[in-house]
Amino acid sequence: MSDTHAESVAFVRESVIPPAPPPARETGAVRWLRENLFATWFNAILTLVALYVLWVLLSGLVPWVVNGTWQGSSLAECREILQGNGGGCFSVLRERWPQLLFGFQYPDYLRWRPVLAFFLLFVAVPPALFIMFLPRWTLIVTAIYPFLAYWLIWGGTILTPLFAALGFLAGYLAFSIVERRGFVLGLAAGLLAAVAVWWFGGLLAGEFPRFARLEAVVSRAMGGFMLNLILGIVCVSLSLPFGILLALGRQSRLPVVKGFCVVFIEFVRGVPLITLLFVANVVLAFFLPPDANFDLILRVIIMITLFASAYIAEVIRGGLAALPKGQYEAADSLGLDYAQAMRLIILPQALKISIPGIVNVAVGLFKDTTLVSVISMFDLVGMIRGPILASTAWAGIYWELWAAACIMFFTVCYGISQYSQWLERQLHTDHR
Amino acid sequence: MAMTDTDTATPQMEISDEVAIEIRNMNKWYGAFHVLRDIDLTVQRGERIVICGPSGSGKSTLIRCINALEEHQQGSIVVDGTPLSSDLKNIDKIRSEVGMCFQHFNLFPHLTILENCTLAPIWVRKIPKREAEKTAMYFLEKVKIPDQANKYPGQLSGGQQQRVAIARSLCMRPRIMLFDEPTSALDPEMIKEVLDTMIQLAEEGMTMICVTHEMGFARQVANRVIFMDAGQIVEQNEPEAFFRNPQNERTKLFLSQILGH
Ligand SMILES: Nc1ncnc2c1ncn2[C@@H]1O[C@H](COP(=O)(O)OP(=O)(O)O)[C@@H](O)[C@H]1O
Ligand SMILES: [Mg+2]
């Protein structure tokens, strides 16, 4: 420029450079194609190969979907309708849809109950997931939901879930009253109060089994995608708090607590889930008295929860380790006690860091609920493998059923993943 | 720095006979490493003490022992009449009376400035939320950032964050404030705003122990400057005498290094 004097070291700017707009980006479809798909000859080859693969896939998939039929009530009828036009036989989905959803034993005139429970889920879950936009009291809806859903799906007298809920409430109240005298004392009082209420509720429910009664459905009758959803939702919700406790316990200064947590986590992580399920199925039943009505679903829930909480504990431990020591020190120096520091300072930050890992475990866990099909429970996969494929009408039909199963699982898992990414953006407050 | 107006109010008069902190024969080890050796220190109420010394000499460890962020193995520490022992009740009591500011501020990044300031009063002092917020706004005004109350720490400059950290401590109404190099993580132009806040605090008679290398601040505010090296108190004196006429060789060397350029 004219006002710089290149020959001298000293430099004083005499004119201010006015801001200029950035150079206009060249646009146009052809240009985009050239830059993104055909930039070099190697890129061009890759693009052509990709296009070919896409073509092969679509030329199989599109006729299968478009020419497919939803009519007919057996594979033979279906083939007749299709007459070899390459279409899919989606009639199996239409005909067996209730079985895919509920299993083959859930009484069909009661199916409105799990359906209602499912739709209530969309009322009960938002307070937990979107609490930052809703008043706090809405969490009551979330808290009531598990007991209501149990009553709807399993039926029986309302006294059972009612007193289960009251037990938790009594435990919480007793804890918060006694806690001032010490945390451990509070825990003991809470536990005592809860057990007392549950015991009383058990007596009462035994005494009046017909009080506000819905027709009871046994656990063995649960099946289909409903079973996957029940196991997935219950186990994820339970394994999160247990995972947090295990992660904190692993950091504890008390050797007994720490030792227990380490051994538990390492043991559970070192064992395949499927063996735990077999344990739930066979061994627990062997140890328990034969008339003990220890529900199979409950046993499976316990096993999957133990399994998932070990993984979640490790994920959260990573989050805890990522926090700078200064956060603990600041909390300490302000006089917060251990429980307060964890609840208000440490866990909110550690959990936020751990969201991707937790979601990873949750999605994995949800898909792993299909493993119950190997201990002769008829979840979605169990239904397809068992009753449907074994039936004379539909033996030999695979693609349609497995594609449907994939889509159902994918829908739920993709939803979870999208939610977690949204949540991460919402919690992005540290502007690092 | 504006020395003139504060110089006239030489702080000597405000110091009471009451003892705020008494440390006797205190020793601390990290494993086999003897990090604090035979520390004896008495701080009167209203006294302002500046601690300086080379890096690794144990300054941070010393003031962190005072609110039990570190535990000591020998000797006694009595804060406001409460002996520091392994008794959790005493530790909680001392921590709620002693405020602390850290080199890296240690604000809670997931909470707003206001929430940072109200958290401990609400949960530790059990003060109603409304009242805690009023107190917080009072102190935020005092450190001159009330307009940032609803931002998150990550949106503030370093100097602002440190002032919030000071306000956060003050909201607990502490009787003693500890500062661990509050300005050494700051850009030069932000140091003054934090020091001004600390000077204001000193003028109000707060008992303070500051680890800092800001010698201008020490001259203006301190009643006493303590020099530490290798885990020991090597020299202490009134600031004028300390800077004009250091006795120990190590003090001289240290002062020539930090004042030399
Ligand atoms: N947690 C710890 N474990 C072991 N050694 C430590 C620990 N913290 C500090 N030290 C050592 O103690 C000495 C004093 O540290 P510190 O009090 O932070 O020094 P200063 O604040 O004066 O720079 C240093 O040599 C440091 O390496
Ligand atoms: Mg230090």
mmCIF file of N, CA, C and O in Angstrom, chain B residues 188-229:
data_model
loop_
_atom_site.group_PDB
_atom_site.id
_atom_site.type_symbol
_atom_site.label_atom_id
_atom_site.label_comp_id
_atom_site.label_asym_id
_atom_site.label_seq_id
_atom_site.Cartn_x
_atom_site.Cartn_y
_atom_site.Cartn_z
ATOM 1 N N PRO B 188 -3.121 -8.308 33.551
ATOM 2 C CA PRO B 188 -2.719 -7.128 34.322
ATOM 3 C C PRO B 188 -3.828 -6.091 34.497
ATOM 4 O O PRO B 188 -3.997 -5.549 35.592
ATOM 5 N N GLU B 189 -4.620 -5.841 33.462
ATOM 6 C CA GLU B 189 -5.586 -4.758 33.607
ATOM 7 C C GLU B 189 -6.741 -5.128 34.522
ATOM 8 O O GLU B 189 -7.554 -4.284 34.871
ATOM 9 N N MET B 190 -6.830 -6.416 34.912
ATOM 10 C CA MET B 190 -7.933 -6.813 35.795
ATOM 11 C C MET B 190 -7.497 -6.909 37.246
ATOM 12 O O MET B 190 -8.320 -7.056 38.145
ATOM 13 N N ILE B 191 -6.181 -6.858 37.450
ATOM 14 C CA ILE B 191 -5.683 -7.030 38.811
ATOM 15 C C ILE B 191 -6.193 -5.916 39.711
ATOM 16 O O ILE B 191 -6.636 -6.145 40.828
ATOM 17 N N LYS B 192 -6.206 -4.703 39.166
ATOM 18 C CA LYS B 192 -6.541 -3.546 39.995
ATOM 19 C C LYS B 192 -7.973 -3.652 40.531
ATOM 20 O O LYS B 192 -8.227 -3.370 41.695
ATOM 21 N N GLU B 193 -8.904 -4.069 39.662
ATOM 22 C CA GLU B 193 -10.293 -4.098 40.117
ATOM 23 C C GLU B 193 -10.474 -5.079 41.273
ATOM 24 O O GLU B 193 -11.278 -4.838 42.175
ATOM 25 N N VAL B 194 -9.717 -6.166 41.255
ATOM 26 C CA VAL B 194 -9.831 -7.126 42.356
ATOM 27 C C VAL B 194 -9.157 -6.576 43.608
ATOM 28 O O VAL B 194 -9.700 -6.657 44.715
ATOM 29 N N LEU B 195 -7.979 -5.977 43.418
ATOM 30 C CA LEU B 195 -7.279 -5.405 44.576
ATOM 31 C C LEU B 195 -8.114 -4.306 45.223
ATOM 32 O O LEU B 195 -8.191 -4.216 46.451
ATOM 33 N N ASP B 196 -8.765 -3.477 44.394
ATOM 34 C CA ASP B 196 -9.607 -2.418 44.956
ATOM 35 C C ASP B 196 -10.692 -3.002 45.847
ATOM 36 O O ASP B 196 -10.981 -2.482 46.924
ATOM 37 N N THR B 197 -11.294 -4.098 45.381
ATOM 38 C CA THR B 197 -12.319 -4.751 46.188
ATOM 39 C C THR B 197 -11.735 -5.217 47.519
ATOM 40 O O THR B 197 -12.353 -5.058 48.583
ATOM 41 N N MET B 198 -10.532 -5.787 47.448
ATOM 42 C CA MET B 198 -9.917 -6.297 48.675
ATOM 43 C C MET B 198 -9.542 -5.151 49.618
ATOM 44 O O MET B 198 -9.661 -5.274 50.840
ATOM 45 N N ILE B 199 -9.093 -4.035 49.026
ATOM 46 C CA ILE B 199 -8.737 -2.880 49.863
ATOM 47 C C ILE B 199 -9.964 -2.364 50.592
ATOM 48 O O ILE B 199 -9.940 -2.090 51.792
ATOM 49 N N GLN B 200 -11.070 -2.291 49.843
ATOM 50 C CA GLN B 200 -12.331 -1.840 50.435
ATOM 51 C C GLN B 200 -12.708 -2.729 51.618
ATOM 52 O O GLN B 200 -13.106 -2.254 52.679
ATOM 53 N N LEU B 201 -12.537 -4.026 51.416
ATOM 54 C CA LEU B 201 -12.850 -4.989 52.468
ATOM 55 C C LEU B 201 -11.972 -4.743 53.692
ATOM 56 O O LEU B 201 -12.441 -4.767 54.834
ATOM 57 N N ALA B 202 -10.693 -4.478 53.421
ATOM 58 C CA ALA B 202 -9.754 -4.242 54.521
ATOM 59 C C ALA B 202 -10.145 -2.996 55.304
ATOM 60 O O ALA B 202 -10.086 -2.978 56.538
ATOM 61 N N GLU B 203 -10.575 -1.977 54.559
ATOM 62 C CA GLU B 203 -10.938 -0.729 55.233
ATOM 63 C C GLU B 203 -12.131 -0.909 56.152
ATOM 64 O O GLU B 203 -12.314 -0.165 57.110
ATOM 65 N N GLU B 204 -12.968 -1.910 55.840
ATOM 66 C CA GLU B 204 -14.123 -2.143 56.698
ATOM 67 C C GLU B 204 -13.781 -2.977 57.920
ATOM 68 O O GLU B 204 -14.655 -3.335 58.700
ATOM 69 N N GLY B 205 -12.506 -3.333 58.023
ATOM 70 C CA GLY B 205 -12.080 -4.004 59.240
ATOM 71 C C GLY B 205 -12.126 -5.516 59.205
ATOM 72 O O GLY B 205 -12.085 -6.177 60.237
ATOM 73 N N MET B 206 -12.225 -6.102 58.009
ATOM 74 C CA MET B 206 -12.243 -7.558 57.899
ATOM 75 C C MET B 206 -10.876 -8.129 58.286
ATOM 76 O O MET B 206 -9.848 -7.573 57.919
ATOM 77 N N THR B 207 -10.884 -9.203 59.037
ATOM 78 C CA THR B 207 -9.649 -9.932 59.315
ATOM 79 C C THR B 207 -9.259 -10.690 58.054
ATOM 80 O O THR B 207 -10.070 -11.442 57.523
ATOM 81 N N MET B 208 -8.052 -10.462 57.549
ATOM 82 C CA MET B 208 -7.691 -11.058 56.257
ATOM 83 C C MET B 208 -6.307 -11.680 56.303
ATOM 84 O O MET B 208 -5.391 -11.118 56.893
ATOM 85 N N ILE B 209 -6.180 -12.828 55.647
ATOM 86 C CA ILE B 209 -4.852 -13.366 55.377
ATOM 87 C C ILE B 209 -4.759 -13.534 53.871
ATOM 88 O O ILE B 209 -5.573 -14.240 53.268
ATOM 89 N N CYS B 210 -3.794 -12.849 53.254
ATOM 90 C CA CYS B 210 -3.671 -12.905 51.800
ATOM 91 C C CYS B 210 -2.327 -13.476 51.415
ATOM 92 O O CYS B 210 -1.290 -12.969 51.837
ATOM 93 N N VAL B 211 -2.369 -14.521 50.598
ATOM 94 C CA VAL B 211 -1.146 -14.936 49.933
ATOM 95 C C VAL B 211 -1.110 -14.147 48.641
ATOM 96 O O VAL B 211 -2.007 -14.274 47.812
ATOM 97 N N THR B 212 -0.122 -13.294 48.479
ATOM 98 C CA THR B 212 -0.064 -12.504 47.248
ATOM 99 C C THR B 212 1.340 -11.972 47.042
ATOM 100 O O THR B 212 2.122 -11.859 47.988
ATOM 101 N N HIS B 213 1.639 -11.692 45.805
ATOM 102 C CA HIS B 213 2.917 -11.054 45.495
ATOM 103 C C HIS B 213 2.717 -9.614 45.058
ATOM 104 O O HIS B 213 3.622 -9.004 44.499
ATOM 105 N N GLU B 214 1.515 -9.059 45.298
ATOM 106 C CA GLU B 214 1.252 -7.666 44.971
ATOM 107 C C GLU B 214 1.798 -6.796 46.090
ATOM 108 O O GLU B 214 1.158 -6.582 47.114
ATOM 109 N N MET B 215 3.012 -6.315 45.908
ATOM 110 C CA MET B 215 3.669 -5.621 47.014
ATOM 111 C C MET B 215 3.047 -4.259 47.286
ATOM 112 O O MET B 215 3.057 -3.793 48.420
ATOM 113 N N GLY B 216 2.485 -3.639 46.243
ATOM 114 C CA GLY B 216 1.782 -2.384 46.460
ATOM 115 C C GLY B 216 0.618 -2.587 47.415
ATOM 116 O O GLY B 216 0.407 -1.819 48.355
ATOM 117 N N PHE B 217 -0.102 -3.655 47.196
ATOM 118 C CA PHE B 217 -1.223 -4.000 48.060
ATOM 119 C C PHE B 217 -0.742 -4.247 49.489
ATOM 120 O O PHE B 217 -1.331 -3.759 50.458
ATOM 121 N N ALA B 218 0.363 -4.973 49.612
ATOM 122 C CA ALA B 218 0.898 -5.279 50.939
ATOM 123 C C ALA B 218 1.246 -3.991 51.677
ATOM 124 O O ALA B 218 0.903 -3.804 52.848
ATOM 125 N N ARG B 219 1.925 -3.089 50.982
ATOM 126 C CA ARG B 219 2.321 -1.815 51.599
ATOM 127 C C ARG B 219 1.111 -1.042 52.077
ATOM 128 O O ARG B 219 1.106 -0.454 53.148
ATOM 129 N N GLN B 220 0.062 -1.045 51.251
ATOM 130 C CA GLN B 220 -1.072 -0.190 51.527
ATOM 131 C C GLN B 220 -1.974 -0.752 52.615
ATOM 132 O O GLN B 220 -2.525 -0.009 53.421
ATOM 133 N N VAL B 221 -2.118 -2.056 52.640
ATOM 134 C CA VAL B 221 -3.183 -2.652 53.437
ATOM 135 C C VAL B 221 -2.682 -3.448 54.639
ATOM 136 O O VAL B 221 -3.292 -3.441 55.699
ATOM 137 N N ALA B 222 -1.546 -4.105 54.475
ATOM 138 C CA ALA B 222 -1.159 -5.090 55.494
ATOM 139 C C ALA B 222 -0.702 -4.439 56.787
ATOM 140 O O ALA B 222 -0.127 -3.355 56.796
ATOM 141 N N ASN B 223 -0.995 -5.119 57.910
ATOM 142 C CA ASN B 223 -0.375 -4.749 59.163
ATOM 143 C C ASN B 223 0.952 -5.462 59.309
ATOM 144 O O ASN B 223 1.831 -5.017 60.016
ATOM 145 N N ARG B 224 1.024 -6.612 58.642
ATOM 146 C CA ARG B 224 2.169 -7.467 58.840
ATOM 147 C C ARG B 224 2.424 -8.227 57.552
ATOM 148 O O ARG B 224 1.463 -8.655 56.901
ATOM 149 N N VAL B 225 3.676 -8.362 57.171
ATOM 150 C CA VAL B 225 4.024 -9.185 56.019
ATOM 151 C C VAL B 225 4.833 -10.365 56.529
ATOM 152 O O VAL B 225 5.727 -10.200 57.361
ATOM 153 N N ILE B 226 4.461 -11.548 56.050
ATOM 154 C CA ILE B 226 5.161 -12.760 56.486
ATOM 155 C C ILE B 226 5.856 -13.354 55.279
ATOM 156 O O ILE B 226 5.261 -13.471 54.204
ATOM 157 N N PHE B 227 7.126 -13.701 55.447
ATOM 158 C CA PHE B 227 7.854 -14.344 54.354
ATOM 159 C C PHE B 227 8.072 -15.801 54.706
ATOM 160 O O PHE B 227 8.568 -16.128 55.782
ATOM 161 N N MET B 228 7.670 -16.677 53.791
ATOM 162 C CA MET B 228 7.843 -18.113 54.031
ATOM 163 C C MET B 228 8.823 -18.691 53.040
ATOM 164 O O MET B 228 8.876 -18.284 51.881
ATOM 165 N N ASP B 229 9.591 -19.667 53.517
ATOM 166 C CA ASP B 229 10.447 -20.412 52.605
ATOM 167 C C ASP B 229 10.617 -21.815 53.167
ATOM 168 O O ASP B 229 10.761 -21.979 54.383
#
